[in-house]
Coordinates of N, CA and C and ligand atoms in Angstrom, one line a residue:
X8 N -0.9 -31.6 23.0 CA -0.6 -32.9 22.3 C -0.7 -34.0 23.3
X9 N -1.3 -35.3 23.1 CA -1.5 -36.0 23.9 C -0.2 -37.1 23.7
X10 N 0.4 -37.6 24.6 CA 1.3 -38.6 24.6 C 1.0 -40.1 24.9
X11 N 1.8 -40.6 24.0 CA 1.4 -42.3 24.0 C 2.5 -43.1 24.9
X12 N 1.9 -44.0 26.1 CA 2.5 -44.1 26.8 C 2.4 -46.1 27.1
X13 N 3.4 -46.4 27.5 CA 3.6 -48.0 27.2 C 3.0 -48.4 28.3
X14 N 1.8 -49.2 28.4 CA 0.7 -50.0 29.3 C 1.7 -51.6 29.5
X15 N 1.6 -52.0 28.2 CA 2.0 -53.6 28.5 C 3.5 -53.6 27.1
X16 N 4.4 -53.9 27.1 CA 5.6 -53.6 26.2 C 5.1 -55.5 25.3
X17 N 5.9 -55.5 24.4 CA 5.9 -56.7 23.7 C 6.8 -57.9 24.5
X18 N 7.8 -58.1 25.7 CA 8.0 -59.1 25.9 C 6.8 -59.8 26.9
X19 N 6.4 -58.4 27.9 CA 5.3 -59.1 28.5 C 4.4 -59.8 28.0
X20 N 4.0 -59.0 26.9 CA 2.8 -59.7 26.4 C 2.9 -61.0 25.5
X21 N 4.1 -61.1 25.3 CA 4.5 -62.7 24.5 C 4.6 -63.4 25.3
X22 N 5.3 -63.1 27.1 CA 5.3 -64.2 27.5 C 4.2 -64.6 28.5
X23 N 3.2 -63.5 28.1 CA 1.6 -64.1 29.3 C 0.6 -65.1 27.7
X24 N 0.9 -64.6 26.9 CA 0.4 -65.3 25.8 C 0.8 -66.3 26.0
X25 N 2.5 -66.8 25.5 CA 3.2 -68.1 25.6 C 2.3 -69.4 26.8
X26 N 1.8 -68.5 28.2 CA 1.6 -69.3 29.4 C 0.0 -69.4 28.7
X27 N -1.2 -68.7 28.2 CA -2.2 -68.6 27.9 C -2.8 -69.9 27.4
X28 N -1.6 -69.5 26.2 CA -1.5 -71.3 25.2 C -1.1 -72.7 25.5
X29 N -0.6 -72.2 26.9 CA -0.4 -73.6 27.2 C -1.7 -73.9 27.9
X30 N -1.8 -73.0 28.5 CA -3.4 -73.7 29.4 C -4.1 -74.2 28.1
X31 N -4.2 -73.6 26.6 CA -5.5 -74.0 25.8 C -5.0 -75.3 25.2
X32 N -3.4 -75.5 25.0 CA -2.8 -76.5 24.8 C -3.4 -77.6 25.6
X33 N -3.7 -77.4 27.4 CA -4.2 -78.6 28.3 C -5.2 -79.0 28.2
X34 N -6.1 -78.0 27.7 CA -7.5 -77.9 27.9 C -7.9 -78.1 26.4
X35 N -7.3 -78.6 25.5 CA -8.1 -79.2 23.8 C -7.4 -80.5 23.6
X36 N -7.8 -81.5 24.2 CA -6.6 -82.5 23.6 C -7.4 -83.4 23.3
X37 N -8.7 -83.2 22.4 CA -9.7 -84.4 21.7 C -9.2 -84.1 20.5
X38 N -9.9 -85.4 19.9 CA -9.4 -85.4 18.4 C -10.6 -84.6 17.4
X39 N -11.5 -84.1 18.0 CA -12.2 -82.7 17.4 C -11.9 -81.3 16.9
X40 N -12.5 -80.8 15.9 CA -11.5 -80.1 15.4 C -11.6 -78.6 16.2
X41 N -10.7 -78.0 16.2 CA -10.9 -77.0 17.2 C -10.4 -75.7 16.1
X42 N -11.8 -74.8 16.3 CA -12.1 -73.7 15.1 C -11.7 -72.3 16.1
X43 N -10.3 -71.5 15.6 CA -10.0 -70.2 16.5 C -10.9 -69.4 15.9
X44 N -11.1 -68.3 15.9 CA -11.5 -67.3 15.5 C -11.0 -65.7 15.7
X45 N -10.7 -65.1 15.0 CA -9.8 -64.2 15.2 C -11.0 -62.6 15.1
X46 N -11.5 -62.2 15.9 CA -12.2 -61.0 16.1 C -11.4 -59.6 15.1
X47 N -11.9 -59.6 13.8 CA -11.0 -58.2 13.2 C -11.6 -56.9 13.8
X48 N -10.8 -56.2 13.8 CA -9.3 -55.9 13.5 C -8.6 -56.1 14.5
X49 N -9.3 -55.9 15.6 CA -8.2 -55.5 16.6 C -7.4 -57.0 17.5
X50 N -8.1 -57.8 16.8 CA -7.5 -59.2 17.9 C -6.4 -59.6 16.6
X51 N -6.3 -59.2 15.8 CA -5.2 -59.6 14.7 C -3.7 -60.4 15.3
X52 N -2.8 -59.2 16.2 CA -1.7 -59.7 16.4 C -1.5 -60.5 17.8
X53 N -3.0 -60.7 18.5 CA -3.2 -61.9 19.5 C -3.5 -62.4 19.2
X54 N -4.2 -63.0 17.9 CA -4.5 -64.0 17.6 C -3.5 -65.0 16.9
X55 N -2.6 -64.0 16.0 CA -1.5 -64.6 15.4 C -0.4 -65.5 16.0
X56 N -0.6 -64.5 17.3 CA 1.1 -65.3 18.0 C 0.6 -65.9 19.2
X57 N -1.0 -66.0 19.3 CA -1.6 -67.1 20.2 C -1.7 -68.5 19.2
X58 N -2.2 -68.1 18.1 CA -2.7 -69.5 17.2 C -1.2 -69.8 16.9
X59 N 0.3 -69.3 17.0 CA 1.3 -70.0 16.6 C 2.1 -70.9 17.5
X60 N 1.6 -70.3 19.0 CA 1.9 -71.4 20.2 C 0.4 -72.4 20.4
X61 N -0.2 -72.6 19.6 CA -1.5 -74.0 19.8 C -0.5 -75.1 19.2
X62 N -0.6 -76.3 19.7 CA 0.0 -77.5 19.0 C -0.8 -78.1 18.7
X63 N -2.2 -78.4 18.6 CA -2.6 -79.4 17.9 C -3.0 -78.2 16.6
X64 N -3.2 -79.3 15.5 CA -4.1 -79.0 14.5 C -5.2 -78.0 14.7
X65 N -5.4 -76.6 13.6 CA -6.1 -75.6 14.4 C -6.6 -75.2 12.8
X66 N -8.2 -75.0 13.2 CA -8.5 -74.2 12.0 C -8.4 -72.9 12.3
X67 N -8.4 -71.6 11.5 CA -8.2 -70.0 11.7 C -9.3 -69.5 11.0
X68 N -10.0 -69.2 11.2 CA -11.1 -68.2 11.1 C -11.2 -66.7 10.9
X69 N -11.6 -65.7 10.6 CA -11.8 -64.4 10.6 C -13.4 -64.2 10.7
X70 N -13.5 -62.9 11.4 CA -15.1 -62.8 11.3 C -14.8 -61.0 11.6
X71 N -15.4 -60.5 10.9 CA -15.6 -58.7 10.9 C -17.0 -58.6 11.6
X72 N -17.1 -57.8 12.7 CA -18.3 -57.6 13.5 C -18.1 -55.8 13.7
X73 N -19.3 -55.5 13.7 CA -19.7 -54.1 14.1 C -20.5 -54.0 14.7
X74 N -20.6 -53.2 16.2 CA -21.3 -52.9 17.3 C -21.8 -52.1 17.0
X75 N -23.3 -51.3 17.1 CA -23.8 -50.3 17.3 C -23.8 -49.7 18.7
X76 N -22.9 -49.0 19.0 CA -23.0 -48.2 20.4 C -23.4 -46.5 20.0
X77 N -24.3 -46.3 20.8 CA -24.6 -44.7 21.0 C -25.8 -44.9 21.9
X78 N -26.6 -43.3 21.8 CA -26.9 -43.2 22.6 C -28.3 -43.7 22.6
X79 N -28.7 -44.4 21.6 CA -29.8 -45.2 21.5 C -29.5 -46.6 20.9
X80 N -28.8 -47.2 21.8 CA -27.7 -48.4 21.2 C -29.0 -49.4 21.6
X81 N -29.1 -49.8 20.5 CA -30.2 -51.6 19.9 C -29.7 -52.6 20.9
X82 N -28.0 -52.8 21.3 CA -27.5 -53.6 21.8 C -27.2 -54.7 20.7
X83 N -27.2 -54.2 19.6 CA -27.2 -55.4 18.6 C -25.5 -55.2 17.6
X84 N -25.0 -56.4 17.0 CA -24.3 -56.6 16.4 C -24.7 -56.6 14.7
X85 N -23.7 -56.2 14.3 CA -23.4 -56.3 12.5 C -22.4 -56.9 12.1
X86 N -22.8 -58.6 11.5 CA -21.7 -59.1 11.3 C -21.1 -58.8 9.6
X87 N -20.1 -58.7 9.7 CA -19.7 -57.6 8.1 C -18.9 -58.8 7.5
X88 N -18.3 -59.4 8.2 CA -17.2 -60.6 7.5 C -18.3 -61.8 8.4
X89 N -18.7 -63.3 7.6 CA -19.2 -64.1 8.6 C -18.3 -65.3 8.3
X90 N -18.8 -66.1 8.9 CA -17.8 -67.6 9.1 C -18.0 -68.7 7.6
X91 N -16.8 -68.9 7.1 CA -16.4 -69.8 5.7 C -16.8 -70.6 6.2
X92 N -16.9 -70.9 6.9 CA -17.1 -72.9 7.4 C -18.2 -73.6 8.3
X93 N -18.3 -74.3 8.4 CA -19.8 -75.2 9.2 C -18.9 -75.3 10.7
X94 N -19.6 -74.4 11.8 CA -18.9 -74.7 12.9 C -19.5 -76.2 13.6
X95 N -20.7 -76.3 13.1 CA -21.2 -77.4 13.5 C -20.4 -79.1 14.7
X96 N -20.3 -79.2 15.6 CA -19.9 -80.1 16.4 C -18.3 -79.8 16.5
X97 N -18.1 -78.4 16.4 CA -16.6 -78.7 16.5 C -16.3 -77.5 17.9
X98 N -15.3 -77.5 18.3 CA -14.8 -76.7 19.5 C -14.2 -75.7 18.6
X99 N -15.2 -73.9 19.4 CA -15.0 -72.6 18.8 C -14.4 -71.9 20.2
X100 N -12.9 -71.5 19.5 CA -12.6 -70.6 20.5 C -12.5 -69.2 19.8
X101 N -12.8 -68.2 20.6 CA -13.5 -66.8 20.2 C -12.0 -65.5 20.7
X102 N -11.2 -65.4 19.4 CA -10.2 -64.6 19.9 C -10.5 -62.9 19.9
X103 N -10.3 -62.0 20.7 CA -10.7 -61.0 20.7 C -9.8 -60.5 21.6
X104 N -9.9 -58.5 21.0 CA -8.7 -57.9 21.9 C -9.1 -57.4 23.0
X105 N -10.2 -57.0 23.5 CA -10.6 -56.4 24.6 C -12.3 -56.6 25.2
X106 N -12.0 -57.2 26.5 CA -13.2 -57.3 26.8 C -14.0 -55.8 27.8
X107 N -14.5 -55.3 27.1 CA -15.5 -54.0 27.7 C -16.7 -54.1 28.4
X108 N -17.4 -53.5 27.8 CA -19.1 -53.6 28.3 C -19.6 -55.3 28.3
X109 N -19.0 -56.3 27.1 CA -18.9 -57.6 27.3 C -20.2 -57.7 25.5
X110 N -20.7 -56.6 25.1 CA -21.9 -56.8 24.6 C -21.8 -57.5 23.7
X111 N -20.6 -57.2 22.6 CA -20.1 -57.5 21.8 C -20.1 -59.4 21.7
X112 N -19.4 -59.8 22.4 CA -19.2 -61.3 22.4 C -20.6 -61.9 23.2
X113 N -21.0 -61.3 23.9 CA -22.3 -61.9 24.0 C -23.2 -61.9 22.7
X114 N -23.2 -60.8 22.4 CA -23.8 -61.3 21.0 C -23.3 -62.3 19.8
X115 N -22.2 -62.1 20.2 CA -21.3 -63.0 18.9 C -21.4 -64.4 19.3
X116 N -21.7 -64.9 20.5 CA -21.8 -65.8 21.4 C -23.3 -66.5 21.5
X117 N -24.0 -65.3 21.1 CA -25.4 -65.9 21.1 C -25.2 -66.5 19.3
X118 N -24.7 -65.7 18.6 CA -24.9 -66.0 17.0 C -24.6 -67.3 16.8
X119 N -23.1 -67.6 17.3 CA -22.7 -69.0 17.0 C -22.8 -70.2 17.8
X120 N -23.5 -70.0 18.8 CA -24.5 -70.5 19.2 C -25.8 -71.6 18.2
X121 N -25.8 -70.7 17.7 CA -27.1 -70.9 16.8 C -26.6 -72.1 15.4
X122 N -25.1 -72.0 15.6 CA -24.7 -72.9 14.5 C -24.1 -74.4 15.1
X123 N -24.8 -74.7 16.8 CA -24.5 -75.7 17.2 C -22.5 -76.5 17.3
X124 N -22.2 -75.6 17.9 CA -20.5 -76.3 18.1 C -20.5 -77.0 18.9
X125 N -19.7 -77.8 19.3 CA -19.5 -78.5 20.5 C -19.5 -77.8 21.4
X126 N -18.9 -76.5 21.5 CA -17.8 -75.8 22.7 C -18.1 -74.6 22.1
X127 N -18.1 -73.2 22.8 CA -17.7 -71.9 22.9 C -16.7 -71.5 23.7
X128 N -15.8 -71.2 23.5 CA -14.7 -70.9 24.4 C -14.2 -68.8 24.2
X129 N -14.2 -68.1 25.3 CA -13.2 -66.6 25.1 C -12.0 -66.9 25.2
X130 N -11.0 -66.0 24.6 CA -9.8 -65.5 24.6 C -9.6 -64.4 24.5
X131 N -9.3 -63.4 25.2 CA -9.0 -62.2 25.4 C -7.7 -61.7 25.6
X132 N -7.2 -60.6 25.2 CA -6.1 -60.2 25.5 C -6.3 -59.2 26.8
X133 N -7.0 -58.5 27.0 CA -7.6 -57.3 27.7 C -8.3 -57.4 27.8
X134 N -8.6 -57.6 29.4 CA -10.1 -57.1 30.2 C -10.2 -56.2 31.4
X135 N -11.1 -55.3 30.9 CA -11.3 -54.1 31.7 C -12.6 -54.1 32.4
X136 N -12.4 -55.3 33.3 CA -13.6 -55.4 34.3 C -14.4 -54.5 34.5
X137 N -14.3 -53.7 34.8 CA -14.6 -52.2 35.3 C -15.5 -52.0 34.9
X138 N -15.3 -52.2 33.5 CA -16.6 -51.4 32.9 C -17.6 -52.6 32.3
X139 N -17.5 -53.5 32.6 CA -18.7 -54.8 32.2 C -20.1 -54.1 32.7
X140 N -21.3 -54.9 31.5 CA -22.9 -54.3 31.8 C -23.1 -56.2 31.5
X141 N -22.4 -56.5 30.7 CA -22.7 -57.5 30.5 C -22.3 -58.8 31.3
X142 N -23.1 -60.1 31.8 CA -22.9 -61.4 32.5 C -22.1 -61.8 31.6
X143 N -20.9 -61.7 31.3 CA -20.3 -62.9 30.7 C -18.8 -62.8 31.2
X144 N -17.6 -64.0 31.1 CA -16.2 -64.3 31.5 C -15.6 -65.1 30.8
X145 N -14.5 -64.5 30.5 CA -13.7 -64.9 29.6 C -12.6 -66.3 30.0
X146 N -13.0 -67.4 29.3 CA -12.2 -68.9 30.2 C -11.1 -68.0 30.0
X147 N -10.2 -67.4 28.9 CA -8.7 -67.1 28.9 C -8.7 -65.7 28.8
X148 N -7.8 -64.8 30.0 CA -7.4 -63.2 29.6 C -6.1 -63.4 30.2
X149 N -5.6 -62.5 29.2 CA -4.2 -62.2 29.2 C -3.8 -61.4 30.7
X150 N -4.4 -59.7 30.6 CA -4.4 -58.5 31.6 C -5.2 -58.2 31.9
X151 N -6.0 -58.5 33.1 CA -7.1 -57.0 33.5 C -6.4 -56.0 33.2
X152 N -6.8 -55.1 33.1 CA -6.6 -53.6 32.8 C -7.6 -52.5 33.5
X153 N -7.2 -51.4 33.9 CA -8.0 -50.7 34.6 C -8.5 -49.8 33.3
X154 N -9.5 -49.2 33.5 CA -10.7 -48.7 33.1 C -9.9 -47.7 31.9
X155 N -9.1 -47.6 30.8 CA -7.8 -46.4 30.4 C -8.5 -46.7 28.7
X156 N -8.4 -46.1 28.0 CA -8.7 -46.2 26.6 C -7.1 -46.9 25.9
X157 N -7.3 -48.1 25.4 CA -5.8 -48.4 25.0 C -5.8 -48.3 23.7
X158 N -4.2 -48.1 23.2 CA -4.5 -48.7 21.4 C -3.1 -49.7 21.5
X159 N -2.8 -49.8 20.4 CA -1.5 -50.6 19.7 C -1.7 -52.5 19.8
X160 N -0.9 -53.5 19.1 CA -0.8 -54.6 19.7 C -2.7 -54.8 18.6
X161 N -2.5 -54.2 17.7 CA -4.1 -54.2 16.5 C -5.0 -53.7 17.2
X162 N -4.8 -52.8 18.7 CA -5.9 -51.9 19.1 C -6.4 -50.6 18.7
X163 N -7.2 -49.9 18.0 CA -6.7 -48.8 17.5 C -8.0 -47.3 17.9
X164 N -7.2 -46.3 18.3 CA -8.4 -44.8 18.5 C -8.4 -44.3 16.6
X165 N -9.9 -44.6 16.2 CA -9.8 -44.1 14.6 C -8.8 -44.7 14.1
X166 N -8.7 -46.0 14.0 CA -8.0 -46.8 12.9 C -6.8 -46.4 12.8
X167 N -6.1 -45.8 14.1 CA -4.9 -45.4 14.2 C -4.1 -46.3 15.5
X168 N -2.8 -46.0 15.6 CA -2.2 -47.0 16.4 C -1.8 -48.4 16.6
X169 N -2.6 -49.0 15.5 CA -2.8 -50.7 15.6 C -1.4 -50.9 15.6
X170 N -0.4 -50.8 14.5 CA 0.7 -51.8 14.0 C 1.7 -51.5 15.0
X171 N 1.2 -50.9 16.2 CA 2.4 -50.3 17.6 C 2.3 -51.7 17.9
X172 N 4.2 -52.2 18.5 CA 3.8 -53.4 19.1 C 4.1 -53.7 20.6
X173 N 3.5 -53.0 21.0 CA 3.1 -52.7 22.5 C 1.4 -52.2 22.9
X174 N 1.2 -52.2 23.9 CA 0.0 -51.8 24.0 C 0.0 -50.6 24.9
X175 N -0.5 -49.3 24.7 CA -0.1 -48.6 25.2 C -1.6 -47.7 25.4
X176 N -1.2 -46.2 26.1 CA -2.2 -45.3 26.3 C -2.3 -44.1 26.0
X177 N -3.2 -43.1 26.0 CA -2.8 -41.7 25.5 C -3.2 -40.9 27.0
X178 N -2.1 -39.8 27.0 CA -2.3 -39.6 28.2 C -2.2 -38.1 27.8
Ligands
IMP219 P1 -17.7 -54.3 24.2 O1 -18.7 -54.8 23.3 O2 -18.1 -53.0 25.0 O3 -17.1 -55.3 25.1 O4 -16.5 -53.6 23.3 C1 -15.5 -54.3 22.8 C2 -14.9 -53.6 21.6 O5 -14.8 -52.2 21.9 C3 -13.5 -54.1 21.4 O6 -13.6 -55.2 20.5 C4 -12.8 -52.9 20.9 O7 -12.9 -52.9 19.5 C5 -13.5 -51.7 21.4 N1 -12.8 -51.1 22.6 C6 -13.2 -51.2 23.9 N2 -12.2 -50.6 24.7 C7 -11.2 -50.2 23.9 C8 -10.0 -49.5 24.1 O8 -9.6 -49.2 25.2 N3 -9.2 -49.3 23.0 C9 -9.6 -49.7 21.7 N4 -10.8 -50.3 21.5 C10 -11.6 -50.5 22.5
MG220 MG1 -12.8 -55.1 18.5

């Protein structure tokens, strides 16, 4: 039996979040609207308690995306939930739980792109440098993390472990 073991516990991770939002706090202070976006499933409970320390006026977004990874991976995304609203001329910040290979938001990055915003901005909770294939960096991460398969904190192995509120590992 494999054991689940505490990586990052919930005060840490509230109070590197708390400091996170304040940088995005410094860093949005036009009167443009500024569109979060919450990467499902797994950015769920960083996005919640990142978008409840933003002070200015904030729209909330959802967007369901599916990677095809294997072993004849396209490199392409499947967007399953897409965007309610015209991002058009407004500042998009792109909440998501873990930055990996990077493909993922590069693609999602190229898509909304395409819908002309003012701004693209990352938010990450987790980045596992390590294993990047992809050029891209995230303006905001929470933790590097070393190279470990995590769940909890809405991360999940098989749609299991999300509602843990820590982030942790199986060891
Ligand atoms: P990327 O496209 O390789 O950057 O993959 C990002 C996605 O893979 C994340 O949004 C997660 O859904 C998933 N993922 C990557 N590493 C982990 C992990 O350690 N635990 C759970 N999900 C992960
Ligand atoms: Mg994900």
């Amino acid at each position: 039996m494999s054991k689940l073991k505490i990586l990052i516990d919930e005060k840490t991770l509230l109070e590197k979040i708390d400091k996170i939002a304040n940088e995005i706090n410094k860093d949005y202070q036009s009167d443009r609207d500024l569109v979060v976006i919450c990467v499902l499933k797994g950015a769920v409970y960083f996005f919640t308690d990142l978008t409840k320390r933003i002070k200015k006026d904030t729209i909330l977004e959802f967007m369901k995306i599916s990677s095809y990874v294997g072993t004849e991976s396209s490199g392409e995304i499947s967007i399953k939930t897409d965007l309610s609203l015209d991002i058009e001329n407004k500042d998009v910040l792109i909440v998501e739980d873990i930055l990996d290979t990077g493909l993922t938001l590069v693609k999602l990055k190229e898509y909304l792109k395409t819908k002309n915003p003012n701004s693209i901005k990352i938010a990450v909770l987790l980045d596992k440098k390590a294993r990047r294939t992809e050029n891209i960096v995230p303006e905001y991460a929470c933790f590097e993390i070393e190279d470990k398969f995590v769940v909890g904190y809405g991360l999940d192995y098989d749609e299991k472990y999300r509602n843990l509120p820590y982030v942790g590992y199986l060891e």
